[in-house]
XYZ file of C-alpha atoms in Angstrom:
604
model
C 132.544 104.813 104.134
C 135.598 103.587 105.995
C 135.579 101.742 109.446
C 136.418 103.960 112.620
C 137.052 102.713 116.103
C 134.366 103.384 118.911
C 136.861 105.049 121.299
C 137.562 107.482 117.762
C 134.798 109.743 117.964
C 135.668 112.413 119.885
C 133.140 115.217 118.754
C 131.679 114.836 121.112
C 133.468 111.833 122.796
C 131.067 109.226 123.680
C 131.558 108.941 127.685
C 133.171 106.138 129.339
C 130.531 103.655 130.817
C 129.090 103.433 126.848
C 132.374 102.698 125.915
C 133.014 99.712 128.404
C 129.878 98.118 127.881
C 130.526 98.184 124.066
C 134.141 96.776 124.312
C 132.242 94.249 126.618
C 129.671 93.443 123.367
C 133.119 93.022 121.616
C 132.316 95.489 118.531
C 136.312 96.951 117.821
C 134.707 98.821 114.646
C 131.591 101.400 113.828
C 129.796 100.290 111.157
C 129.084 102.598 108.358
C 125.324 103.540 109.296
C 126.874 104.095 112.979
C 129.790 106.139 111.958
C 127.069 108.166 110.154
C 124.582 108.883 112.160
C 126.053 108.837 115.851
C 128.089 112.369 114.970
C 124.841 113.945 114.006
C 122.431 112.809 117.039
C 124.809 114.171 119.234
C 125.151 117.087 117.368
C 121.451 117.907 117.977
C 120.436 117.473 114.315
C 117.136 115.258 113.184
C 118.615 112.393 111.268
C 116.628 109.742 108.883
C 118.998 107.328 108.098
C 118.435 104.597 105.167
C 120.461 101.286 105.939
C 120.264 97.730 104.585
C 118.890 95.062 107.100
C 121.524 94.135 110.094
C 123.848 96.598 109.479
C 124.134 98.162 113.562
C 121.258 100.504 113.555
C 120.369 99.338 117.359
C 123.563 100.554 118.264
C 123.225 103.866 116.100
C 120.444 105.233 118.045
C 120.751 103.520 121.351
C 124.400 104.941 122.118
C 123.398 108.995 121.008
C 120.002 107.830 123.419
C 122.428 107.142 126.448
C 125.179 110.464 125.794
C 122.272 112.721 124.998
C 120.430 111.593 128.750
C 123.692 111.527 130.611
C 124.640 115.140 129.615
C 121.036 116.423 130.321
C 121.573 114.675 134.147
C 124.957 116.276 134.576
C 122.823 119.634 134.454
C 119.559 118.776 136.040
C 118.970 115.387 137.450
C 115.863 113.182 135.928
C 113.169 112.674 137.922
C 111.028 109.653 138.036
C 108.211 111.074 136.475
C 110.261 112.382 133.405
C 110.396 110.485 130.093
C 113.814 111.141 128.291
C 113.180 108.654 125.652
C 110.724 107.260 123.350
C 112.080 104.416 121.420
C 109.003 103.339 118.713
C 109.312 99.579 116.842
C 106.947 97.632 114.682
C 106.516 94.109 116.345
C 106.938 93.272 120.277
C 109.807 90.946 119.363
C 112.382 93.936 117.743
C 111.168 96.212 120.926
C 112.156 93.268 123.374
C 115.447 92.880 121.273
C 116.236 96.876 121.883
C 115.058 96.390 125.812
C 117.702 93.707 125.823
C 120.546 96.037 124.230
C 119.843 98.785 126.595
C 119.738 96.405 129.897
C 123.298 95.353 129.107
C 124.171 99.157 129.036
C 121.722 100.063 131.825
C 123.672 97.327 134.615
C 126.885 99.319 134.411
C 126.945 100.976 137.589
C 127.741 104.636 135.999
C 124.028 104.278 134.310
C 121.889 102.340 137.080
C 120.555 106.307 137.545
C 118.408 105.328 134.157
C 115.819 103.287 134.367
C 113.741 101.697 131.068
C 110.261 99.710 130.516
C 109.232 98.198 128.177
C 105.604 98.553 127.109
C 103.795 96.443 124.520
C 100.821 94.392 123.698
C 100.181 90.667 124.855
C 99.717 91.848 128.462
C 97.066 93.956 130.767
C 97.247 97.952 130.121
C 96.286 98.208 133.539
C 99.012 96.638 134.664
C 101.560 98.809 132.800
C 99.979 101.794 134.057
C 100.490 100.355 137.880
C 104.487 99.498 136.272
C 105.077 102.872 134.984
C 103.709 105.282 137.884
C 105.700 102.570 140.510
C 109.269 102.356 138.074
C 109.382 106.029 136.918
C 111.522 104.522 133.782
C 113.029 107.632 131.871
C 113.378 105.621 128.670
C 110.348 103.993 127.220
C 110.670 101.023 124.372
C 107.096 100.261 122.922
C 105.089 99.213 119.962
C 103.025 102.208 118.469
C 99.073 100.648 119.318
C 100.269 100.569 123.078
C 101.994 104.005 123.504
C 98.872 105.447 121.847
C 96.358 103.699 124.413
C 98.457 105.102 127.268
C 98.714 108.763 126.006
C 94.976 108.384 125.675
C 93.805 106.458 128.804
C 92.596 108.848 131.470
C 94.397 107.750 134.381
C 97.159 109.083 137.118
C 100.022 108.385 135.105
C 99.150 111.173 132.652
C 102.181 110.507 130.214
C 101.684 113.309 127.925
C 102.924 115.609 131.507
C 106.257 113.068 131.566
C 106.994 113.214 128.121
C 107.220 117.174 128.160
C 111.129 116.876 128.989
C 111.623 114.483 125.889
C 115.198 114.650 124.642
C 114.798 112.173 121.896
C 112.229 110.123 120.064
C 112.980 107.002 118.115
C 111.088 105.783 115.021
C 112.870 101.778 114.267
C 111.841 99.965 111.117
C 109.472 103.571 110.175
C 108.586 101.236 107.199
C 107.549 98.763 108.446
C 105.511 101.017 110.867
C 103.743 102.342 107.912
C 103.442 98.907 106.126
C 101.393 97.613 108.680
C 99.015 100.327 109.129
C 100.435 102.834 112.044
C 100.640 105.693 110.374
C 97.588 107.676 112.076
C 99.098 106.113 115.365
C 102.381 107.716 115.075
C 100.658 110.949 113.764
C 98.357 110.698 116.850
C 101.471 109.992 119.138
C 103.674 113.418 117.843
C 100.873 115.447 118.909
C 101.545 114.577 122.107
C 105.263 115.044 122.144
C 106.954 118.517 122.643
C 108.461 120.345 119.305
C 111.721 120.552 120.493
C 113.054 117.261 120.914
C 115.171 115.259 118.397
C 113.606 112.479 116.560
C 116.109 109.857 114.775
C 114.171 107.869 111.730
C 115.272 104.570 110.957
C 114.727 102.166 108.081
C 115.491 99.804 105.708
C 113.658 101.211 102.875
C 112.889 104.452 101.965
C 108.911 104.615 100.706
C 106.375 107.491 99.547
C 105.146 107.344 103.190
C 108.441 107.413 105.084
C 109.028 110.712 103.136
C 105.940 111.819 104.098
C 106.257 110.768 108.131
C 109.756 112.692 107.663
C 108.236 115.862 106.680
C 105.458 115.484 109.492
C 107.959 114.662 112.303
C 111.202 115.988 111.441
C 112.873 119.340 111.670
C 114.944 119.936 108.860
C 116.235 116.651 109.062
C 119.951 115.682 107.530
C 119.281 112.299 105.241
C 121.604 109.963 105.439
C 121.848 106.515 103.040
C 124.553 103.684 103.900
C 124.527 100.647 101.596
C 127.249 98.130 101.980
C 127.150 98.125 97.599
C 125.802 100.452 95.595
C 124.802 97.641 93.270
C 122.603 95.629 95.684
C 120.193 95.801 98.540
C 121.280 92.636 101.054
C 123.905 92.139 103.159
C 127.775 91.547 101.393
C 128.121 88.694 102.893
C 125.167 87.099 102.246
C 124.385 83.931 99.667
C 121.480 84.019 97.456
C 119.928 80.819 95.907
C 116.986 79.696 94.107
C 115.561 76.170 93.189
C 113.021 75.570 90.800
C 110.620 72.626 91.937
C 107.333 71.195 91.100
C 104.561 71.991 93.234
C 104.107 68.368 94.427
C 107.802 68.370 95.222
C 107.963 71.218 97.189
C 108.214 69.476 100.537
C 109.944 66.841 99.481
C 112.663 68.745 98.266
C 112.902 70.932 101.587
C 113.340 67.833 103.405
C 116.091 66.742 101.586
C 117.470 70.120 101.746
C 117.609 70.145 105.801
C 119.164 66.698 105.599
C 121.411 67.659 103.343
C 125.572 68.301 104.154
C 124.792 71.892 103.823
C 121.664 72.155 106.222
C 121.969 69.337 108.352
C 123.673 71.040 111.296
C 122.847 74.472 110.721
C 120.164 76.722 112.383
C 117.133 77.731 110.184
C 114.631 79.715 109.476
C 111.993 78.608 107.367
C 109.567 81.302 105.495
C 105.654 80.271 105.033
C 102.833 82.794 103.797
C 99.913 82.359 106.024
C 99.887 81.586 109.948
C 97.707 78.112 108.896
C 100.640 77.039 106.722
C 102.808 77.523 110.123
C 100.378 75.707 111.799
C 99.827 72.567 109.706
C 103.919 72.029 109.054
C 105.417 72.513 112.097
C 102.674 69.753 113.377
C 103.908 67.769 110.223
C 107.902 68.443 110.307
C 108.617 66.767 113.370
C 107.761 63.234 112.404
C 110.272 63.538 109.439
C 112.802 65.458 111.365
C 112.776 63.405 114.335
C 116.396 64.539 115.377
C 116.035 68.118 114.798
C 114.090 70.833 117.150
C 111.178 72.025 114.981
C 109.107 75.597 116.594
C 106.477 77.096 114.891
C 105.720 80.662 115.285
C 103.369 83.246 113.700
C 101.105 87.064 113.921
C 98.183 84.987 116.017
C 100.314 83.500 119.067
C 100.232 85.867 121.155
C 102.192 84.813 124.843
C 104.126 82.273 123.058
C 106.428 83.863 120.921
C 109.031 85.144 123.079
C 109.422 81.400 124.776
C 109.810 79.862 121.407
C 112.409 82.642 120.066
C 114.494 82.022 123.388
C 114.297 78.250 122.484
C 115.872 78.849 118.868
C 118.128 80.667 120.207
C 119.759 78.454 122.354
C 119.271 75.219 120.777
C 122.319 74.974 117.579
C 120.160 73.335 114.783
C 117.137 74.407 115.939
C 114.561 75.063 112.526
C 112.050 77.940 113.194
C 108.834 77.768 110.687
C 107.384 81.696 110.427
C 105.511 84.082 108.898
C 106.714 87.760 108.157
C 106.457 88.739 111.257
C 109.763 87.595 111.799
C 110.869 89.239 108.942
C 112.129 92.154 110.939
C 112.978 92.238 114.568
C 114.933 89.157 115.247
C 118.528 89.294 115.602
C 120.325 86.150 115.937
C 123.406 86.079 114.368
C 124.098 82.415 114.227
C 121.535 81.838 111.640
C 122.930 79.869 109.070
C 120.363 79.404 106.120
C 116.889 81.454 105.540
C 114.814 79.120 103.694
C 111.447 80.905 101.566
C 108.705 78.185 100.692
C 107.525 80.695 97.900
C 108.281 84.117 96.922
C 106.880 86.919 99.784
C 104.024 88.835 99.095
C 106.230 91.904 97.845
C 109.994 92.550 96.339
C 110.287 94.090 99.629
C 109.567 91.430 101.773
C 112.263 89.044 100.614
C 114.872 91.660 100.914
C 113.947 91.699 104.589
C 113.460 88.048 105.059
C 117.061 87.045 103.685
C 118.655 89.888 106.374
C 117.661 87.344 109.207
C 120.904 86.383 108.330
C 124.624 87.015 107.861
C 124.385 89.384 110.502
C 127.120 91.315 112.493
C 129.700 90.707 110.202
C 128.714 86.801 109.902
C 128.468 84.592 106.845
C 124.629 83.863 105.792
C 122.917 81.957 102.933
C 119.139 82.217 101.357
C 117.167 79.898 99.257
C 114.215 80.266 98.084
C 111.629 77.701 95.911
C 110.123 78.809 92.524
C 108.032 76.660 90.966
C 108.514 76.054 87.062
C 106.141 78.583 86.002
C 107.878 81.452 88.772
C 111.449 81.345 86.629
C 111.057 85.280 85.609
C 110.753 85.873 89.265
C 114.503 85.680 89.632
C 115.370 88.692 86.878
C 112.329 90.867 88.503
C 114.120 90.683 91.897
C 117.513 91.837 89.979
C 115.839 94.446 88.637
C 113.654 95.570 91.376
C 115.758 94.899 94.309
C 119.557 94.505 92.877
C 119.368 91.289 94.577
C 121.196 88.236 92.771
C 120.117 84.814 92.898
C 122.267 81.896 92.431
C 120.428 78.501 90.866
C 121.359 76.049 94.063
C 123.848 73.332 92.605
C 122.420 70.668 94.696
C 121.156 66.648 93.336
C 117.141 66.950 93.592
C 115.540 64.263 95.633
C 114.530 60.905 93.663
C 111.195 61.158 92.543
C 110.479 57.392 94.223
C 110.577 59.327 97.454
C 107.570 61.296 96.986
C 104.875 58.416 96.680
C 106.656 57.325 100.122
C 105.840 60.667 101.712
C 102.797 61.275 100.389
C 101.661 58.202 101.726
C 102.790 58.693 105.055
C 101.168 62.315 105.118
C 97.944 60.608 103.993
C 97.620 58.059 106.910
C 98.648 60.982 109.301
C 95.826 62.776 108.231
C 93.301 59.788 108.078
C 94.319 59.351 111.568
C 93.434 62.453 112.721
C 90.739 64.895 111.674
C 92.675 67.932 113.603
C 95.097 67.310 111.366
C 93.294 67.200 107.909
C 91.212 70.088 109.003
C 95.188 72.034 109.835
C 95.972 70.621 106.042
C 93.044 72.071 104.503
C 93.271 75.428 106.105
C 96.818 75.675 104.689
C 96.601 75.009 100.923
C 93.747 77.256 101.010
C 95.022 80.276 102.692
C 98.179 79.604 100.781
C 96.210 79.906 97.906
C 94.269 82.726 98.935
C 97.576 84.761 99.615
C 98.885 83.744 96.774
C 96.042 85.476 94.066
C 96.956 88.920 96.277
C 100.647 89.138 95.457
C 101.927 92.410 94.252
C 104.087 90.720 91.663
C 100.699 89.034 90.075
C 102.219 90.016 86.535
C 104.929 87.364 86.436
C 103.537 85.261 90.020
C 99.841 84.201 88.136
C 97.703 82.159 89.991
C 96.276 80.661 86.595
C 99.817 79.489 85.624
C 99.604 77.738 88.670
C 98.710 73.756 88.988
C 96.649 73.419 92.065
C 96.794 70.080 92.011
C 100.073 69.495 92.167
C 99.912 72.212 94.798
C 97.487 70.287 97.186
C 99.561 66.954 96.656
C 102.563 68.699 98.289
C 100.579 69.359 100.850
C 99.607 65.635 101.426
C 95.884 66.758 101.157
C 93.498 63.704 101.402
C 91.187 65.375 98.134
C 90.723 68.566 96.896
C 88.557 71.271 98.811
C 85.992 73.052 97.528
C 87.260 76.199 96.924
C 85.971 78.864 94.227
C 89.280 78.651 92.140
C 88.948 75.266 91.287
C 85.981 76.056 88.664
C 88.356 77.998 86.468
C 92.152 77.256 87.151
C 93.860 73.887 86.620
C 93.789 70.757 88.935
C 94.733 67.613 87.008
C 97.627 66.637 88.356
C 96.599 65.646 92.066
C 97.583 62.318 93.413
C 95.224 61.115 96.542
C 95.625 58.439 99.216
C 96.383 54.760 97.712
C 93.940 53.432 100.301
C 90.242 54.216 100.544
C 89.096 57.049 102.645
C 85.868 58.401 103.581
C 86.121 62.295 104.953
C 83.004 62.104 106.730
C 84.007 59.413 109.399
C 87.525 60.729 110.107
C 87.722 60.958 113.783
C 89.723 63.455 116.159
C 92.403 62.836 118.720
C 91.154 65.302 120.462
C 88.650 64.104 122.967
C 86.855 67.426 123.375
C 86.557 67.898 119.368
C 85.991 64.210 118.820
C 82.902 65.001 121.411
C 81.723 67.674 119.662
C 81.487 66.024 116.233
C 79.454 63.098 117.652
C 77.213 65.063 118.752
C 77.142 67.224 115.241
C 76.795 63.655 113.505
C 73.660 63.064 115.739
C 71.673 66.004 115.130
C 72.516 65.321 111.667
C 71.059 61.985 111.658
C 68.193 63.644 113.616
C 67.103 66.774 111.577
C 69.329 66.192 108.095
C 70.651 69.636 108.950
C 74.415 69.912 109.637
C 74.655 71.613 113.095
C 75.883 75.898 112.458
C 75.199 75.398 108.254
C 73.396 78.381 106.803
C 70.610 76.677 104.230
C 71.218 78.623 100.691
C 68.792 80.898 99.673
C 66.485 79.780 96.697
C 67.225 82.820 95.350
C 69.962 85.064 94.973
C 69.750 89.037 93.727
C 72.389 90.085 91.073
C 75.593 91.856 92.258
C 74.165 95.135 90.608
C 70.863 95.198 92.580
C 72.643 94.251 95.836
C 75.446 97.094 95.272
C 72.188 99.702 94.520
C 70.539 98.349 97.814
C 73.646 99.663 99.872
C 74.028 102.553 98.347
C 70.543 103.311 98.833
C 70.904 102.589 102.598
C 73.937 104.884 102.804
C 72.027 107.492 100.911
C 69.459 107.307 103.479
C 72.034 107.173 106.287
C 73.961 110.382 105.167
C 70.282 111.936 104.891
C 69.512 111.256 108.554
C 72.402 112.772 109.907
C 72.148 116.052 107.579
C 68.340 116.214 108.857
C 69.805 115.471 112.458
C 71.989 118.239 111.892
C 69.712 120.718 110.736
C 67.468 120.175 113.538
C 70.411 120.870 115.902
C 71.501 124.109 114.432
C 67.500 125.145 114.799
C 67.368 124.704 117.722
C 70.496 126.619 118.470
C 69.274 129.487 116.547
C 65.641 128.956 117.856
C 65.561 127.782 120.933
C 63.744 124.496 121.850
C 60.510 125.316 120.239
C 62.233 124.453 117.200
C 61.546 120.594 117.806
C 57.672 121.566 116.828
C 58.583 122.862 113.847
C 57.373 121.237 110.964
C 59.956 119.356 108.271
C 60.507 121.885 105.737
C 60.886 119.686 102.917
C 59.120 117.484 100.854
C 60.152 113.868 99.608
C 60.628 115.525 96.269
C 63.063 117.628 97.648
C 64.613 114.647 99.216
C 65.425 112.435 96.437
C 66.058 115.502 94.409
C 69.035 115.713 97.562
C 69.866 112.124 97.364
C 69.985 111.880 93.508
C 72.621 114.548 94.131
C 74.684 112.804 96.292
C 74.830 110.008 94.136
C 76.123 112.158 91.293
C 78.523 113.815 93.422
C 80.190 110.116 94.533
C 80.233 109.477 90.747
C 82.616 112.532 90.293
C 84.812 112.077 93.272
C 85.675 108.478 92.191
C 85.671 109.301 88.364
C 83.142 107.598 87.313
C 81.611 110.398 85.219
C 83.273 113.164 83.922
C 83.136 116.822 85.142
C 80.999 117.738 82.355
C 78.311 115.283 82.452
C 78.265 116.065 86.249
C 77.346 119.474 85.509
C 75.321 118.257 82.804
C 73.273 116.151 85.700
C 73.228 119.366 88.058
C 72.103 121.987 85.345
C 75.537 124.072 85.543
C 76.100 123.818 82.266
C 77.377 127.778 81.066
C 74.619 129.218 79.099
């Protein structure tokens, strides 16, 4: 799709405060998904557009938002109780970016008539309400758990009564949306909006349930799909490597990486898979990195995100350690490298992760570690995702290097029990996540050697951990110096406390302080299963009987409740017995015709 100019469109024309603000943003060109879709928004016509990761889709509903509000004000003014526009995203940090965008439009003086809010999580709903009724903002930019508490809440703001004059509703990252679990949400929120609004769909990937949210919130909506090349799924101007490494070598080998020519002065983002492996590093990094800004952030902070995304953004070789829920919703475009300590959970994922950079039209690379056993990983992501991946021609670190760093891991953690405890919590949730990826046909846990695992993550022994009794741990190297785990202290004064005082009502009673004693014994799996289904036999059976009794008493009046039960236990666990057979069938565990076999229905 070829490249127009901004001030081009002229069907309608986009007006001229939208205009100035985006020659102020210093975008000359439309890109392809905005050339697409910003025609048919203004047109009035539902639009789900499909576009690959940083490729303007702010812009592409954001400018439509602002012409379709203006030219409902030139006819009858908004009021501050109306709500224009409902803009929906997946994670607070992609709704504060899309705040942002529209605050630079909203200062011109030709829009300071609009107002906007924006309404997530993190903070008291209380004190939104008090925000909203005071504000009277016409556009609204939320996460989906938020919007649905205030539709709900019983207060004076009533929103369902402001959203009645709803021009258009936004659905950003709808895949995302989905992926994390908001689909009854968003169903919950479109009963509250009116049926003739216009609702543009956004997202990166098209998915069973994106279809399926189209056909529930969409009027004959026009589909459109911009990809940059038909023959792959990242941005054009994006780099992708791989590296193959040993387990125990893994962090070694990032290191020299980020000191490296290529890395040393460029901003970073660093991929982990659980919010512990966050944790532990980023306490870790610094004291190798001692030049270079190291943040940490992850799904569990809470009121610290947005500080430490401001800091990345404005320090120039800053290295930001996250989870996926950066994966979408942060636009910086100066990112230079996106880093992957393993492959993502899902093909998906990565695709996503990599689009943190070579943004706007910038230059962007990707690397992610494999370990030797993970080699196939690269052809499934060709296949799957039409994503190429370069082997990094880079010299590996010297081997000598790692007995030098393991050692220096090793007294960190003797020195600090905080710290071990942080190291433990990481190779086992690492692990953990690991056994649940979708691509377990090529990414096999047993293929991998956890002991070379838990060396890269300077652990001072194994952990206990249920894997260990099947799956391979040879190859772990521990501390050259003697350690004992049970007399590692904290730094922590209030934890230190805490353990003294554990280590003295050991002494005491021999009985570890919060330590369930094991049961002598244990039932089998297949008696404990039959004990719960018993119990939600019996629960189902209570609230048929309390049912019964209910619609007696409607048809009998009170005197009902004297009644006595008309049934006898037989008949009971004749009714239960039923139920049973009836769960069989619905999960096909039997076959129709034994279940009628069971039941008697058998044709004569």
């Amino acid at each position: 799709m070829s490249r127009k100019k901004w001030s081009s469109l002229d069907k309608p024309p986009l007006s001229e405060p939208v205009l100035e603000v985006i020659q102020e943003m210093k975008f000359e060109l439309m890109t392809p998904v905005q050339t697409a879709t910003i025609p048919l928004l203004l047109a009035r016509k539902d639009v789900s557009a499909e576009a690959v990761t940083g490729s303007g889709k702010t812009l592409a509903f954001v400018v439509p938002l602002l012409e379709m509000l203006q030219r409902r004000h030139s006819e009858t003014p908004w009021l501050p109780k109306e709500v224009g526009a409902l803009i929906i995203s997946p994670t607070r940090e992609l709704a504060m970016q899309i705040s942002e965008v529209l605050d630079r439009f909203l200062q011109h003086e030709q829009l300071a008539y609009l107002r906007q809010q924006l309404v997530v999580g993190g903070n008291s709903i209380e004190d939104d309400i008090k925000s909203l009724m005071a504000n009277g903002p016409n556009i609204l930019v939320c996460t989906p758990g938020r919007l649905e508490d205030l539709f709900q809440r019983k207060s004076n703001l009533n929103l369902a009564a402001r959203v009645k004059s709803l021009e258009l509703l936004v659905l950003d990252e709808a895949d995302r949306l989905l992926d994390l679990g908001f689909k009854a949400t968003i169903n919950n929120i479109l009963a509250y909006l009116p049926r003739q609004r216009r609702t543009g769909l956004f997202s990166a990937t098209q998915t069973t349930e994106v279809t399926d949210l189209i056909r529930a919130g969409l009027r004959n909506p026009v589909l459109v799909s911009v990809k940059e090349k038909s023959t792959i799924n990242t941005p054009v101007r994006l780099q992708n490597f791989y590296k193959i490494v040993e387990g125990d070598e893994k962090f070694i080998e990032l290191l020299h990486f980020l000191k490296s020519s290529r890395a040393k002065n460029s901003k970073i983002m660093i991929f982990f898979p659980t919010c512990a492996c966050v944790e532990y590093w980023n306490e870790v990094m610094p004291q190798f990195l001692k030049e270079r800004l190291i943040l940490g952030i992850h799904g569990k902070m809470k009121n610290k995100r947005k500080q430490v995304i401001e800091k990345f953004r404005k320090e120039e070789k800053a290295v930001l350690l996250c989870t996926d829920v950066l994966a979408r919703g942060l636009d910086v475009p100066e990112i230079d490298w996106v880093i992957q300590w393993d492959p993502p959970s899902n093909a998906a994922s990565f695709v996503h992760r990599v689009g943190r950079t070579a943004r706007q039209e910038n230059y962007g690379n990707a690397l992610v570690f494999l370990l030797p056993n993970e080699d196939a990983y690269v052809t499934f992501l060709k296949i799957n995702q039409k994503v190429e991946l370069t082997p990094l021609e880079d010299e590996s670190c010297n081997r000598d290097s790692l007995q030098t760093t393991l050692n220096k891991l090793h007294k960190m953690q003797a020195a600090d029990k905080g710290l071990y405890d942080k190291a433990v919590r990481a190779f086992v949730s690492h692990i953990q996540a690991y056994s649940k990826h979708e691509c377990n046909a090529i990414l096999r846990l047993k293929d991998v050697d956890l002991g070379k695992a838990a060396t890269g993550y300077g652990l001072l022994q194994m952990p206990r951990m249920p894997e260990l009794k099947t799956l391979k741990a040879d190859n772990f190297i521990g501390p050259s110096f003697e350690v004992d785990i049970t007399k590692l202290t904290y730094k922590n004064p209030q934890k230190e406390m805490a353990r003294l005082e554990k280590v003295k009502t050991y002494e005491e009673t021999g009985q570890w302080p919060g330590k369930k004693k094991h049961k002598k014994a244990t039932e089998s799996w297949e008696l404990t299963k039959k004990a719960k289904m018993d119990a939600k036999t019996k629960k189902e059976l209570r609230k048929a009987k309390k049912q019964r009794k209910k619609a007696d008493e409607a048809a009998n009046g009170p005197k009902a409740k004297k009644r006595k039960p008309q049934y006898t236990q037989e008949d009971l666990d004749e009714l239960a017995n039923d139920l049973r057979l009836f769960k069989k069938l619905k999960k096909n565990k039997i076959s129709e015709e034994d279940f009628n076999k069971e039941m008697g229905l058998e044709d004569d």
